[in-house]
Coordinates of C-alpha atoms and ligand atoms in Angstrom, one line a residue:
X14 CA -1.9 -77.2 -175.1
X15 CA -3.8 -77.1 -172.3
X16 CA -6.5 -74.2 -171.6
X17 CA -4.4 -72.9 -168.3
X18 CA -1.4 -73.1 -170.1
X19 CA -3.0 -70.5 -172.7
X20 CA -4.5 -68.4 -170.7
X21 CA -0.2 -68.1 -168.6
X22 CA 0.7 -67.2 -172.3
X23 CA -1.8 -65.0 -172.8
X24 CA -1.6 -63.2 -169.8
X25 CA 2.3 -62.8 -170.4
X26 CA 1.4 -61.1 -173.5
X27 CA -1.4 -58.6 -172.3
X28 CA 1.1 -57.9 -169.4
X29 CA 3.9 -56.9 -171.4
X30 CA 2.3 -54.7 -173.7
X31 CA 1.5 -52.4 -170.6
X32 CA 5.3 -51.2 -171.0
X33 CA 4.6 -49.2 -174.1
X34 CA 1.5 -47.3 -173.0
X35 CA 2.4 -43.6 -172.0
X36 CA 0.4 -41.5 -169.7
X37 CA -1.7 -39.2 -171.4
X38 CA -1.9 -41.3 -174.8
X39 CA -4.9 -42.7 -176.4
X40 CA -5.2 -46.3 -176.2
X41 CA -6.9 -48.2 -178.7
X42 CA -8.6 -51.3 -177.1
X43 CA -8.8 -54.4 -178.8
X44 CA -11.0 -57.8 -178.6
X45 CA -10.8 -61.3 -177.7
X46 CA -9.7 -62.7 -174.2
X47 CA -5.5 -61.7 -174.9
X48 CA -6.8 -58.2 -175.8
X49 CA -8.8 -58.4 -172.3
X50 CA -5.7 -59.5 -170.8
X51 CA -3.8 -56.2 -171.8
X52 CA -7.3 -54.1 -170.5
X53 CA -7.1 -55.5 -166.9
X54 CA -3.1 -55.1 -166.9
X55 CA -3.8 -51.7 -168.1
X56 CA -6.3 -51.1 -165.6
X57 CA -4.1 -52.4 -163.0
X58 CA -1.3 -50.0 -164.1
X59 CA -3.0 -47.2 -162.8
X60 CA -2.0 -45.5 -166.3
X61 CA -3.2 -41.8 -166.8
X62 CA -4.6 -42.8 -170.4
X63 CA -7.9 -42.2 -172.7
X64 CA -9.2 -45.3 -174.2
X65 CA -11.4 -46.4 -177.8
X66 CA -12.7 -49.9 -177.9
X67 CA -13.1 -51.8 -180.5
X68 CA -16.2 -53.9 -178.6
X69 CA -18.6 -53.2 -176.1
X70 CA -17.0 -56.1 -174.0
X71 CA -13.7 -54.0 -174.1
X72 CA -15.1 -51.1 -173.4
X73 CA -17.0 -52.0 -170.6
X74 CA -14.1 -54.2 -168.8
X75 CA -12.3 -50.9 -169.3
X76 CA -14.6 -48.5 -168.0
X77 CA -15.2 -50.6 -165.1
X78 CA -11.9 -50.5 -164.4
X79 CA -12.0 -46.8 -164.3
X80 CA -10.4 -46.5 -167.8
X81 CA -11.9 -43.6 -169.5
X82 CA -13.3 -44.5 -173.0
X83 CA -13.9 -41.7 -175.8
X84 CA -16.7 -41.5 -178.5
X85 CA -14.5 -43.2 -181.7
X86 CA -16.4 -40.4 -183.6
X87 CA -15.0 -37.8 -181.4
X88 CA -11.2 -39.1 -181.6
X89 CA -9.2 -38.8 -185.6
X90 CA -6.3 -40.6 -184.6
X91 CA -5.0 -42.7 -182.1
X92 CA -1.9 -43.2 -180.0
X93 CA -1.8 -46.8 -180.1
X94 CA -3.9 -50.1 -180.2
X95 CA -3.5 -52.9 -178.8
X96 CA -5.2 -56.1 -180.2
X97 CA -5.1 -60.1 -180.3
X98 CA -5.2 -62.1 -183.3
X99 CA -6.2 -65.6 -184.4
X100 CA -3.3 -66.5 -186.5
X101 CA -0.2 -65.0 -187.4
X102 CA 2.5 -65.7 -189.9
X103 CA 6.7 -64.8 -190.2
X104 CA 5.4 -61.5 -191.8
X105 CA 2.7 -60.6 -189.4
X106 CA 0.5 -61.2 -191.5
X107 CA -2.8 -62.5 -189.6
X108 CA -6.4 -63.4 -189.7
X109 CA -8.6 -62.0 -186.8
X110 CA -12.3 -61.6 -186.6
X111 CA -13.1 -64.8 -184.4
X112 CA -14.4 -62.4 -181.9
X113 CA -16.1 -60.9 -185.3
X114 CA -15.0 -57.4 -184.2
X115 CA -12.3 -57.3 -187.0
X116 CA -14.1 -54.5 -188.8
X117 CA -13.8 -51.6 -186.1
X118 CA -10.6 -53.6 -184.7
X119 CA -9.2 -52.7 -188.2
X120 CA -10.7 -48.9 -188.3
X121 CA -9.0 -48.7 -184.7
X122 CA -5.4 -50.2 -186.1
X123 CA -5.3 -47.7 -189.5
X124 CA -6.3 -44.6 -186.9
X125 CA -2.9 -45.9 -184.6
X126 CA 0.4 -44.8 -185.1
X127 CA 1.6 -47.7 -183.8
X128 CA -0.8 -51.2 -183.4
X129 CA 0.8 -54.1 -181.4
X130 CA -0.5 -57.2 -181.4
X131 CA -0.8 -59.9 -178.4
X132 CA -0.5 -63.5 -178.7
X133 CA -0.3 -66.7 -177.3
X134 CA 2.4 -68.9 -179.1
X135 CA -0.5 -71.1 -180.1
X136 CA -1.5 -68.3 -182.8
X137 CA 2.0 -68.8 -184.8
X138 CA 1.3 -70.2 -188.0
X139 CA 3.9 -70.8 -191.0
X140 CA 1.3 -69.3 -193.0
X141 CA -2.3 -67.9 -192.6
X142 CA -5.5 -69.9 -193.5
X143 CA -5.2 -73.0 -191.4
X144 CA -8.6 -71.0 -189.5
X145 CA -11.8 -69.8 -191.6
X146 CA -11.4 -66.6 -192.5
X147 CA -14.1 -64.1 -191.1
X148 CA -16.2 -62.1 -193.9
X149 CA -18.3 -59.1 -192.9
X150 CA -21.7 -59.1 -195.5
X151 CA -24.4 -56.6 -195.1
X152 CA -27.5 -58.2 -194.8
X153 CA -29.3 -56.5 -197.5
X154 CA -28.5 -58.6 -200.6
X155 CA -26.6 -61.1 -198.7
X156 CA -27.7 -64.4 -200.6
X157 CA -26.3 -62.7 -204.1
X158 CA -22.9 -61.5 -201.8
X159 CA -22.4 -65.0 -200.8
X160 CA -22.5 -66.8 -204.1
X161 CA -20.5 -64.3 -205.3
X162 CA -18.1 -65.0 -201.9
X163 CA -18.0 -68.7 -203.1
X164 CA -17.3 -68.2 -206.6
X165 CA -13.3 -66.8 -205.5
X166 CA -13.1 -70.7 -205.3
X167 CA -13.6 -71.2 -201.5
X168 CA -16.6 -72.6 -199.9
X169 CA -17.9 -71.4 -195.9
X170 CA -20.9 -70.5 -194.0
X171 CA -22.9 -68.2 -191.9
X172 CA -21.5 -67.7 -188.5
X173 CA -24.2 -68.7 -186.5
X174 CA -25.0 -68.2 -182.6
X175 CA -25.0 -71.0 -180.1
X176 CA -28.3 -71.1 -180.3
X177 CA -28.7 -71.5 -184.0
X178 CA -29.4 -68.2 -184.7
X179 CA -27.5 -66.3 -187.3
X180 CA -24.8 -63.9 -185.5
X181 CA -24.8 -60.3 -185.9
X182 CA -21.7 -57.5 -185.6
X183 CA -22.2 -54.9 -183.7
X184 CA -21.9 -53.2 -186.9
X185 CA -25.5 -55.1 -188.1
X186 CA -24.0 -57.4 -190.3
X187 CA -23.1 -60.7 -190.8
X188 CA -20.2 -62.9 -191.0
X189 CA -19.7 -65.4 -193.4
X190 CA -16.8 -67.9 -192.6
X191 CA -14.7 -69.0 -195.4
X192 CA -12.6 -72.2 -195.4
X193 CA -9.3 -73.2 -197.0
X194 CA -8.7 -76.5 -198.4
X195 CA -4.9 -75.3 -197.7
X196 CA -3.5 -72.2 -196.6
X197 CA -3.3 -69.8 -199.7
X198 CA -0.4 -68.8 -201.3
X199 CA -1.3 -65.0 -202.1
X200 CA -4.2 -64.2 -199.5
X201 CA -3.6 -60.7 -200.6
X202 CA -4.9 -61.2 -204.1
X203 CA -8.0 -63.1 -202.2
X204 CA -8.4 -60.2 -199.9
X205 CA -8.5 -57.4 -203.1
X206 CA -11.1 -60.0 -204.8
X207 CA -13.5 -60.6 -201.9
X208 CA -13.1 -56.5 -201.4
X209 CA -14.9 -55.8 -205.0
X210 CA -17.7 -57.7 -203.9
X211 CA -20.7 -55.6 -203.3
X212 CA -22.4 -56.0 -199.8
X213 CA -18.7 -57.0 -198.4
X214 CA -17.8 -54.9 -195.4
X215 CA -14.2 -56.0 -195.0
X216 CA -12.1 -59.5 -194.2
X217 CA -10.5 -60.6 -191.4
X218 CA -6.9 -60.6 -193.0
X219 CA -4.7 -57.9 -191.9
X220 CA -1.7 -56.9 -194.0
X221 CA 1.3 -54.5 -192.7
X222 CA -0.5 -53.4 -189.9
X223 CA 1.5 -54.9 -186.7
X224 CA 4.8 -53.0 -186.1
X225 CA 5.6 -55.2 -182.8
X226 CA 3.9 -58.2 -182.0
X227 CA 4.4 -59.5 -178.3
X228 CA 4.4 -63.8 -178.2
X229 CA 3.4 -65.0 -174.6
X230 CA 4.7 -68.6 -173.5
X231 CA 2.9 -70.4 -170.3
X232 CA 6.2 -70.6 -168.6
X233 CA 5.5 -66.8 -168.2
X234 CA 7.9 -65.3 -171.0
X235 CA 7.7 -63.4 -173.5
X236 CA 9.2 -62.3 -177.1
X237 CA 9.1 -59.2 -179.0
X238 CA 8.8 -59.3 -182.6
Ligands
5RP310 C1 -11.8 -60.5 -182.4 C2 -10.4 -60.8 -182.7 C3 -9.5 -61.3 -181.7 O1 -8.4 -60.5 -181.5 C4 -9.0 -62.7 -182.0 O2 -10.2 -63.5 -182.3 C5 -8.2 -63.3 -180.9 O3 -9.0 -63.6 -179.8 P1 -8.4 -64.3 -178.5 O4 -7.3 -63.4 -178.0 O5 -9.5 -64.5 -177.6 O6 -7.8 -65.6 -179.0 O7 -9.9 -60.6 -183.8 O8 -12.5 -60.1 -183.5

């Protein structure tokens, strides 16, 4: 599909999700350009809301906008997040982290009482794992993490920059990129395996997390989930 066509469907998404935000709540921010799509519709809104982020590109497109974004450390839970995603199956079950925010993205979801997630259709999949699978790795040690990464069966590499250096969370660490020969057919058992691993921060696979997820179509429409 074509870019502009994406970005209509995206756009659709972000827009939509406006409709569940409440004055007075507090909005978790998400990352990615559909996440950024819900930020300026929110902004836009003129909502009477308190904001986390998930990124420092979220937060600043929000504060620019006039949004007012809290301390994480100062907030225990939050009203509701709203966040993209890089694939998504029939049980809402995704892969995210191609922004490589999916650590605090996933701290942000679990705070939520509620997490809804914006899509383009592009993002539906029959089943996650047709896109590498973000890994966070602390540095410290991260040569023994890795082969112990690849011995679970599945081969990948170090997200790099586009200038060749190696690429950094804003957590400090690094992502390793796992491939899939073939979608899995239990990526939970994958997820508990790479989680055992010393040095690993946490995956990109998010399970039961999304209670609505909101598709965007270029033509402008929407469906809820
Ligand atoms: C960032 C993410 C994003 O939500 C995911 O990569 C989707 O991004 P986009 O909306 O730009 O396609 O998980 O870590």
């Amino acid at each position: 599909m074509m870019e502009a066509m994406i970005d209509d469907a995206k756009m659709a998404a972000g827009r939509k999700a406006v409709q569940f935000i409440k004055n007075g709540m507090i909005v978790g921010l998400g990352s990615g350009s559909t996440a950024e799509c819900f930020i300026q519709a929110l902004i836009d809104s003129d909502r009477k809301i308190q904001a986390v982020a998930s990124s420092r590109a979220s937060a600043d497109l929000a504060k620019r906008g006039g949004i007012e974004v809290l301390d994480i450390n100062t907030v225990p839970r939050i009203d509701i997040t709203v966040d993209g995603a890089d694939e998504i199956d029939p049980q809402n079950r995704m892969i995210k982290g191609g922004g490589g925010a999916h650590v605090r993205e996933k701290i942000l979801a679990s705070a939520s009482d509620e997490l809804i997630i914006v899509v383009d259709n592009t993002k539906l999949v029959p089943s996650i794992g047709t896109r590498k699978l973000p890994i966070e790795v602390m540095f410290y040690g991260s040569p023994a993490t890795r082969m112990k990464i690849e011995r679970t069966g599945h081969q990948g590499q170090w997200r790099l920059n586009p200038d060749g250096t190696l690429f950094i969370t804003e957590n400090g660490n690094l992502l390793f990129d796992m491939h899939f020969s073939s979608p899995p057919k239990a990526p939970e058992h994958i997820h508990d395996a790479l989680l055992h691993i010393p040095g690993v921060v946490d995956t990109g696979f998010f399970f039961n997390m999304a209670k609505r997820v909101i598709i965007g179509y270029p033509n402008g429409k929407t469906e809820i989930r």
